[in-house]
Tab-separated table of C-alpha atoms in Angstrom:
chain	number	residue	atom	x	y	z
A	157	MET	CA	-18.456	-6.785	-33.497
A	158	SER	CA	-15.284	-4.120	-33.653
A	159	THR	CA	-11.820	-4.290	-32.319
A	160	VAL	CA	-12.526	-1.701	-29.794
A	161	GLN	CA	-15.988	-3.497	-28.696
A	162	LYS	CA	-14.184	-6.765	-28.473
A	163	LEU	CA	-11.352	-5.299	-26.290
A	164	LEU	CA	-14.205	-2.838	-24.442
A	165	ARG	CA	-15.769	-6.189	-23.431
A	166	TYR	CA	-12.594	-8.238	-22.492
A	167	ALA	CA	-11.649	-5.354	-20.079
A	168	VAL	CA	-14.732	-5.658	-18.404
A	169	LEU	CA	-14.380	-9.307	-18.267
A	170	CYS	CA	-11.087	-9.199	-16.767
A	171	LEU	CA	-12.405	-6.358	-13.949
A	172	LEU	CA	-15.429	-8.617	-12.955
A	173	THR	CA	-13.382	-11.565	-12.997
A	174	LEU	CA	-10.768	-9.798	-10.691
A	175	THR	CA	-13.344	-8.573	-8.596
A	176	GLY	CA	-15.090	-11.960	-8.407
A	177	PHE	CA	-12.018	-13.490	-7.109
A	178	LEU	CA	-11.242	-10.885	-4.652
A	179	LEU	CA	-14.618	-11.005	-3.147
A	180	SER	CA	-14.697	-15.139	-2.875
A	181	ALA	CA	-11.047	-14.921	-1.574
A	182	TRP	CA	-12.369	-12.003	1.339
A	183	GLY	CA	-15.462	-14.788	1.836
A	184	ALA	CA	-12.863	-17.652	2.326
A	185	LEU	CA	-11.476	-15.852	5.009
A	186	ALA	CA	-13.980	-14.620	6.804
A	187	LEU	CA	-15.304	-18.283	6.926
A	188	GLY	CA	-12.101	-19.268	7.892
A	189	TYR	CA	-11.961	-17.106	11.151
A	190	HIS	CA	-15.392	-17.233	12.244
A	191	LEU	CA	-16.815	-20.504	11.493
A	192	GLN	CA	-16.437	-22.431	15.192
A	193	TRP	CA	-17.100	-25.793	13.534
A	194	PRO	CA	-14.823	-28.946	13.385
A	195	ALA	CA	-11.761	-28.099	10.931
A	196	ALA	CA	-13.270	-30.515	8.330
A	197	MET	CA	-16.554	-29.072	8.025
A	198	VAL	CA	-15.129	-25.547	8.136
A	199	TYR	CA	-12.552	-26.202	5.208
A	200	GLY	CA	-15.284	-28.364	3.500
A	201	LEU	CA	-17.785	-25.228	2.946
A	202	ILE	CA	-14.388	-23.364	2.249
A	203	GLY	CA	-14.008	-25.662	-0.656
A	204	ILE	CA	-17.642	-25.246	-1.702
A	205	TRP	CA	-17.630	-21.962	-1.515
A	206	CYS	CA	-14.317	-21.464	-3.821
A	207	LEU	CA	-15.777	-23.743	-6.127
A	208	PHE	CA	-19.022	-22.212	-6.358
A	209	GLY	CA	-16.995	-18.690	-7.336
A	210	CYS	CA	-15.029	-20.870	-10.135
A	211	VAL	CA	-18.079	-21.900	-11.459
A	212	LEU	CA	-19.620	-18.241	-11.700
A	213	LEU	CA	-16.536	-17.113	-13.173
A	214	VAL	CA	-17.114	-20.092	-16.166
A	215	LEU	CA	-20.506	-18.840	-16.260
A	216	LEU	CA	-18.964	-15.271	-16.757
A	217	TRP	CA	-16.430	-16.003	-19.449
A	218	ARG	CA	-19.182	-18.323	-21.653
A	219	ARG	CA	-21.676	-15.187	-22.185
A	220	ARG	CA	-23.643	-16.292	-19.158
A	221	ALA	CA	-23.089	-13.042	-17.512
A	222	GLY	CA	-26.671	-12.499	-16.292
A	223	LEU	CA	-26.475	-15.720	-14.210
A	224	ALA	CA	-23.274	-15.492	-13.238
A	225	LEU	CA	-23.940	-11.474	-12.054
A	226	LEU	CA	-27.087	-12.942	-10.201
A	227	GLY	CA	-24.947	-16.072	-8.440
A	228	TYR	CA	-22.817	-13.472	-7.114
A	229	LEU	CA	-25.391	-11.075	-5.926
A	230	VAL	CA	-27.484	-13.793	-4.136
A	231	SER	CA	-24.349	-15.666	-2.660
A	232	PHE	CA	-22.620	-12.488	-1.269
A	233	GLY	CA	-25.830	-11.056	-0.471
A	234	LEU	CA	-26.133	-13.873	2.113
A	235	LEU	CA	-22.663	-13.749	3.675
A	236	ALA	CA	-23.257	-10.013	3.934
A	237	VAL	CA	-26.151	-10.849	6.044
A	238	TRP	CA	-24.471	-13.054	8.088
A	239	TRP	CA	-21.259	-10.709	8.179
A	240	GLY	CA	-23.547	-8.206	9.450
A	241	SER	CA	-25.061	-10.271	12.174
A	242	LEU	CA	-21.590	-10.880	13.690
A	243	GLU	CA	-21.736	-8.651	16.959
A	244	PRO	CA	-19.014	-7.187	19.459
A	245	SER	CA	-19.173	-8.640	22.933
A	246	ASN	CA	-17.753	-7.734	26.200
A	247	GLN	CA	-18.869	-11.132	27.485
A	248	ARG	CA	-16.122	-13.701	26.756
A	249	VAL	CA	-13.456	-15.331	28.854
A	250	TRP	CA	-10.625	-12.817	28.281
A	251	ALA	CA	-6.707	-12.864	28.584
A	252	ASP	CA	-5.548	-12.011	31.820
A	253	ASP	CA	-3.898	-8.628	30.601
A	254	VAL	CA	-7.300	-7.223	29.312
A	255	ALA	CA	-9.712	-9.123	31.869
A	256	LYS	CA	-10.881	-5.776	32.830
A	257	MET	CA	-12.445	-2.352	30.950
A	258	ALA	CA	-10.573	1.033	32.297
A	259	SER	CA	-13.580	3.499	33.242
A	260	GLY	CA	-13.046	7.222	34.605
A	261	ARG	CA	-15.135	9.678	35.729
A	262	VAL	CA	-14.233	13.621	36.613
A	263	ALA	CA	-15.320	15.622	39.523
A	264	GLY	CA	-13.956	19.106	38.693
A	265	SER	CA	-10.301	18.953	38.314
A	266	ARG	CA	-10.298	15.346	40.083
A	267	LEU	CA	-10.010	12.397	37.353
A	268	THR	CA	-10.509	8.773	38.945
A	269	LEU	CA	-9.662	5.815	36.973
A	270	ASP	CA	-10.873	2.156	37.665
A	271	ASN	CA	-9.187	-0.537	36.629
A	272	VAL	CA	-5.800	0.966	35.957
A	273	ARG	CA	-3.440	-1.815	35.214
A	274	ASN	CA	-0.333	-2.111	37.347
A	275	PHE	CA	1.077	-5.612	36.402
A	276	ASP	CA	4.451	-6.999	37.633
A	277	TRP	CA	5.918	-8.745	34.528
A	278	ARG	CA	8.273	-11.522	34.884
A	279	SER	CA	7.328	-13.267	31.514
A	280	ASP	CA	4.263	-13.015	29.256
A	281	GLN	CA	3.924	-16.329	30.942
A	282	ASP	CA	4.558	-15.182	34.777
A	283	TYR	CA	3.083	-12.366	36.281
A	284	GLN	CA	1.678	-10.525	39.426
A	285	VAL	CA	-1.683	-9.544	38.479
A	286	ALA	CA	-2.968	-6.031	39.958
A	287	TRP	CA	-5.660	-3.329	38.960
A	288	GLU	CA	-5.964	-0.379	40.856
A	289	THR	CA	-8.455	2.725	40.983
A	290	ARG	CA	-6.299	5.592	40.904
A	291	ASP	CA	-7.130	9.634	41.361
A	292	TYR	CA	-5.226	12.309	39.426
A	293	ASP	CA	-5.408	15.859	39.563
A	294	LEU	CA	-5.987	17.422	36.210
A	295	ASP	CA	-4.805	20.588	37.385
A	296	ARG	CA	-1.341	18.971	37.742
A	297	LEU	CA	-1.404	17.538	34.669
A	298	ALA	CA	2.090	18.194	32.960
A	299	SER	CA	2.870	16.222	29.919
A	300	VAL	CA	2.219	13.822	27.136
A	301	ASP	CA	4.888	11.443	25.731
A	302	LEU	CA	4.427	9.640	22.412
A	303	VAL	CA	5.852	5.987	22.611
A	304	THR	CA	6.454	3.869	19.579
A	305	SER	CA	7.551	0.377	20.340
A	306	TYR	CA	8.974	-1.981	17.562
A	307	TRP	CA	9.161	-5.482	17.285
A	308	GLY	CA	10.141	-6.468	13.909
A	309	MET	CA	9.844	-4.638	10.370
A	310	PRO	CA	10.458	-0.758	10.845
A	311	ALA	CA	7.481	0.224	9.035
A	312	ILE	CA	5.562	-0.814	11.954
A	313	ALA	CA	5.324	0.132	15.953
A	314	HIS	CA	2.911	-0.363	18.671
A	315	ILE	CA	1.830	3.104	19.571
A	316	LEU	CA	1.379	4.183	23.237
A	317	VAL	CA	0.424	7.735	24.892
A	318	SER	CA	1.960	8.480	28.636
A	319	PHE	CA	0.372	11.175	30.396
A	320	GLY	CA	2.951	12.949	33.392
A	321	PHE	CA	1.319	14.828	36.198
A	322	GLU	CA	3.469	17.036	38.438
A	323	ASP	CA	3.379	14.699	41.412
A	324	GLY	CA	6.045	12.143	39.142
A	325	ARG	CA	3.390	9.682	38.258
A	326	PHE	CA	2.943	8.613	34.909
A	327	LEU	CA	-0.503	6.928	33.287
A	328	THR	CA	-0.017	5.349	30.077
A	329	PHE	CA	-2.847	4.273	27.668
A	330	SER	CA	-2.448	1.600	24.674
A	331	VAL	CA	-5.462	0.790	22.253
A	332	GLU	CA	-5.147	-2.682	21.888
A	333	VAL	CA	-6.840	-5.864	20.826
A	334	ARG	CA	-8.844	-7.703	23.423
A	335	LYS	CA	-7.993	-11.114	22.787
A	336	GLU	CA	-9.466	-14.046	24.797
A	337	LYS	CA	-7.328	-16.594	26.934
A	338	GLY	CA	-5.316	-18.292	24.681
A	339	GLU	CA	-5.837	-16.406	21.760
A	340	ALA	CA	-2.943	-15.309	19.483
A	341	TYR	CA	-2.870	-11.819	17.612
A	342	SER	CA	-3.071	-12.112	13.820
A	343	GLU	CA	-2.829	-8.843	11.360
A	344	ILE	CA	-5.046	-10.736	8.616
A	345	GLY	CA	-7.529	-11.302	11.640
A	346	GLY	CA	-8.173	-8.127	12.450
A	347	PHE	CA	-9.558	-7.152	9.085
A	348	PHE	CA	-12.207	-9.902	9.792
A	349	LYS	CA	-13.687	-9.038	13.240
A	350	GLN	CA	-11.690	-11.414	15.197
A	351	PHE	CA	-11.041	-9.326	17.909
A	352	GLU	CA	-12.646	-6.887	19.963
A	353	LEU	CA	-11.279	-3.230	20.702
A	354	SER	CA	-9.806	-2.474	24.144
A	355	ILE	CA	-8.059	1.041	25.639
A	356	VAL	CA	-5.946	-0.119	28.373
A	357	ALA	CA	-4.984	2.375	31.354
A	358	THR	CA	-1.845	1.143	32.774
A	359	ASP	CA	0.975	2.157	35.017
A	360	GLU	CA	4.097	3.556	32.831
A	361	ARG	CA	6.330	0.799	34.424
A	362	ASP	CA	3.980	-1.969	33.241
A	363	ALA	CA	3.234	-0.830	29.890
A	364	LEU	CA	6.549	-0.111	29.130
A	365	ARG	CA	8.654	-2.373	30.790
A	366	VAL	CA	6.752	-5.593	29.353
A	367	ARG	CA	7.644	-4.515	25.948
A	368	THR	CA	11.511	-3.995	26.609
A	369	ASN	CA	12.409	-6.255	29.230
A	370	VAL	CA	9.916	-8.914	28.577
A	371	ARG	CA	9.386	-9.331	25.122
A	372	GLY	CA	11.997	-7.524	23.784
A	373	GLU	CA	10.860	-4.907	21.642
A	374	GLU	CA	12.838	-1.782	20.962
A	375	ALA	CA	11.203	1.322	22.089
A	376	TYR	CA	11.545	5.117	21.617
A	377	LEU	CA	9.959	8.022	23.496
A	378	TYR	CA	9.232	11.451	22.263
A	379	ARG	CA	8.095	14.391	24.258
A	380	LEU	CA	4.943	16.020	22.582
A	381	ASP	CA	5.134	20.010	22.050
A	382	LEU	CA	0.928	20.442	23.615
A	383	PRO	CA	-0.267	23.334	25.148
A	384	ARG	CA	-1.877	22.228	28.496
A	385	SER	CA	-5.527	22.613	27.235
A	386	ALA	CA	-4.809	19.916	24.531
A	387	MET	CA	-3.183	17.424	26.845
A	388	ARG	CA	-6.048	17.705	29.311
A	389	ALA	CA	-8.626	17.478	26.296
A	390	LEU	CA	-6.735	14.211	25.024
A	391	LEU	CA	-6.525	12.634	28.488
A	392	LEU	CA	-10.221	13.268	28.777
A	393	ALA	CA	-10.946	11.553	25.422
A	394	TYR	CA	-8.724	8.788	26.518
A	395	VAL	CA	-11.417	8.351	29.110
A	396	GLU	CA	-14.287	9.154	27.016
A	397	GLN	CA	-13.197	6.572	25.014
A	398	ALA	CA	-12.625	3.740	27.505
A	399	ASN	CA	-15.954	4.544	29.299
A	400	ALA	CA	-17.903	4.207	25.376
A	401	LEU	CA	-16.517	0.754	24.870
A	402	ILE	CA	-17.985	-0.607	27.883
A	403	GLU	CA	-21.280	0.745	26.689
A	404	ARG	CA	-20.953	0.169	23.194
A	405	PRO	CA	-18.165	-2.451	22.486
A	406	ARG	CA	-16.483	-2.491	19.090
A	407	PHE	CA	-14.421	-4.719	16.993
A	408	TYR	CA	-10.643	-3.826	16.255
A	409	ASN	CA	-9.399	-3.292	12.532
A	410	THR	CA	-6.200	-3.872	11.704
A	411	VAL	CA	-6.435	-0.691	9.654
A	412	THR	CA	-9.914	1.771	10.440
A	413	ALA	CA	-9.558	1.144	14.268
A	414	ASN	CA	-6.074	0.320	15.900
A	415	CYS	CA	-3.503	1.954	17.922
A	416	THR	CA	-3.232	4.882	15.691
A	417	THR	CA	-6.337	5.519	14.239
A	418	ILE	CA	-8.185	5.932	17.191
A	419	VAL	CA	-5.565	8.335	18.969
A	420	PHE	CA	-6.117	10.333	15.260
A	421	ASP	CA	-9.756	10.737	15.527
A	422	MET	CA	-9.135	11.940	19.299
A	423	MET	CA	-6.396	14.493	17.881
A	424	GLN	CA	-8.199	16.011	15.222
A	425	SER	CA	-11.363	16.684	17.567
A	426	ILE	CA	-9.554	18.181	19.324
A	427	VAL	CA	-7.171	20.303	17.444
A	428	GLY	CA	-8.580	20.031	13.913
A	429	GLY	CA	-7.059	20.267	10.452
A	430	LEU	CA	-4.843	17.104	10.556
A	431	PRO	CA	-4.155	15.827	7.379
A	432	MET	CA	-4.627	11.848	6.205
A	433	ASP	CA	-0.924	10.327	5.580
A	434	TYR	CA	0.302	6.762	4.862
A	435	ARG	CA	2.437	7.307	7.986
A	436	LEU	CA	-1.196	6.781	10.178
A	437	LEU	CA	-0.800	3.300	8.350
A	438	LEU	CA	2.841	2.670	8.658
A	439	THR	CA	3.023	3.424	12.334
A	440	GLY	CA	6.541	2.856	12.898
A	441	TYR	CA	6.977	6.473	11.239
A	442	LEU	CA	4.640	8.392	12.761
A	443	PRO	CA	6.891	10.594	14.725
A	444	GLY	CA	7.934	11.808	11.205
A	445	TYR	CA	4.257	12.777	10.600
A	446	ALA	CA	4.047	14.398	14.317
A	447	MET	CA	7.185	16.095	13.447
A	448	ASP	CA	5.494	17.645	10.027
A	449	ASN	CA	2.326	18.795	11.851
A	450	GLY	CA	4.261	20.751	14.794
A	451	GLY	CA	4.082	18.116	17.774
A	452	LEU	CA	7.393	17.278	18.868
A	453	GLN	CA	10.047	19.016	20.531
A	454	PRO	CA	11.283	21.900	18.150
A	455	GLY	CA	15.232	22.435	17.222
A	456	TYR	CA	15.930	18.957	16.677
A	457	PRO	CA	15.952	16.917	13.605
A	458	LEU	CA	13.977	13.719	13.693
A	459	ASP	CA	16.927	11.412	13.883
A	460	GLU	CA	18.158	13.297	16.838
A	461	LEU	CA	14.977	12.825	18.572
A	462	ARG	CA	14.477	9.285	17.671
A	463	ARG	CA	18.494	8.327	18.720
A	464	LEU	CA	18.225	10.404	22.168
A	465	GLY	CA	14.252	8.934	22.637
A	466	HIS	CA	15.340	5.388	22.322
A	467	PHE	CA	15.327	4.186	25.975
A	468	THR	CA	15.497	0.504	25.467
A	469	ALA	CA	19.034	-0.330	26.972
A	470	ARG	CA	17.774	2.594	29.907
A	471	ALA	CA	14.692	0.300	30.725
A	472	ARG	CA	16.697	-3.162	30.599
A	473	ALA	CA	18.959	-1.327	32.860
A	474	SER	CA	16.264	-0.045	35.301
A	475	GLY	CA	14.633	-3.392	36.042
A	476	GLN	CA	12.323	-2.601	38.593
A	477	ALA	CA	13.333	0.248	39.577
A	478	LEU	CA	10.658	2.738	41.320
A	479	ASP	CA	11.968	6.012	39.591
A	480	PHE	CA	11.553	3.833	36.083
A	481	SER	CA	9.878	7.064	34.295
A	482	TRP	CA	12.699	9.024	35.155
A	483	ARG	CA	15.110	6.779	34.362
A	484	ILE	CA	14.128	6.238	30.417
A	485	ARG	CA	13.745	9.885	29.724
A	486	ARG	CA	17.345	10.906	30.980
A	487	GLY	CA	18.533	12.659	27.711
A	488	VAL	CA	15.363	12.970	25.800
A	489	PRO	CA	14.470	16.451	24.483
A	490	GLY	CA	11.911	18.136	26.524
A	491	TRP	CA	12.805	16.480	29.624
């Protein structure tokens, strides 16, 4: 065997080894996040799975590549069948804040939304539950705001979209994980079908106050520069997506089905031509993406829009004021 052939064989073995390692790690995590067995049994099965993967790697390097590849095909084929059998459901014991699903219907210019959340939050564990049916006049839709809320890293933010009407009311949509009672959010779990997807329609005081005043997040508001036709289309797209989730539940995914990608898909269908960009994943930088694509108020640099749109202090000072939405918009360009 020539030197070139040896190097090529070594490179192929290294590539297959890396692939096998990644697939084994993915399988171990998938089993760990989904098996509802006693912990000892789950860890035991994961240990067997990892040991089997190591055996296959030994066979691969000992010139038994055919046997190793057959082992991988069989084992991951079985895992893929099990993985494909996992189906999302709307029938679970849900956490209170996602217990009901928004749905809407349109008659002429009148939008009726059921299950609009309007909680009075005192803490994450202490709140007054309220779900309401509300009517909105689509002909009086006046504004759309992008809200980014940060709880840690500057690159990651939760994205909310708030619709304002000429009667002074604001309706906020948030794409969230639909957690079960007692369940905690996990970014890694979001890759492994741990959560269903939820589109929550809320009164703006509920959606924003809970983040700034209860959870201590830092939030920013940017008024979007959209024609009324696009505003209306985006609102109706949210309603359509919410209705679809009632009929066909979906899994949340940290990368492909989250608070940003769902909105991006809706806007893409409305205006078209939006480019893919790393800021669709690093959601904390989404306002920069919106500016680059002509979506924010013209005439201001991004840093100025961010500074003027930082409403956390105004939200905390407003407390439970009925004009909360107007107070947090003081000084925001476009308002």
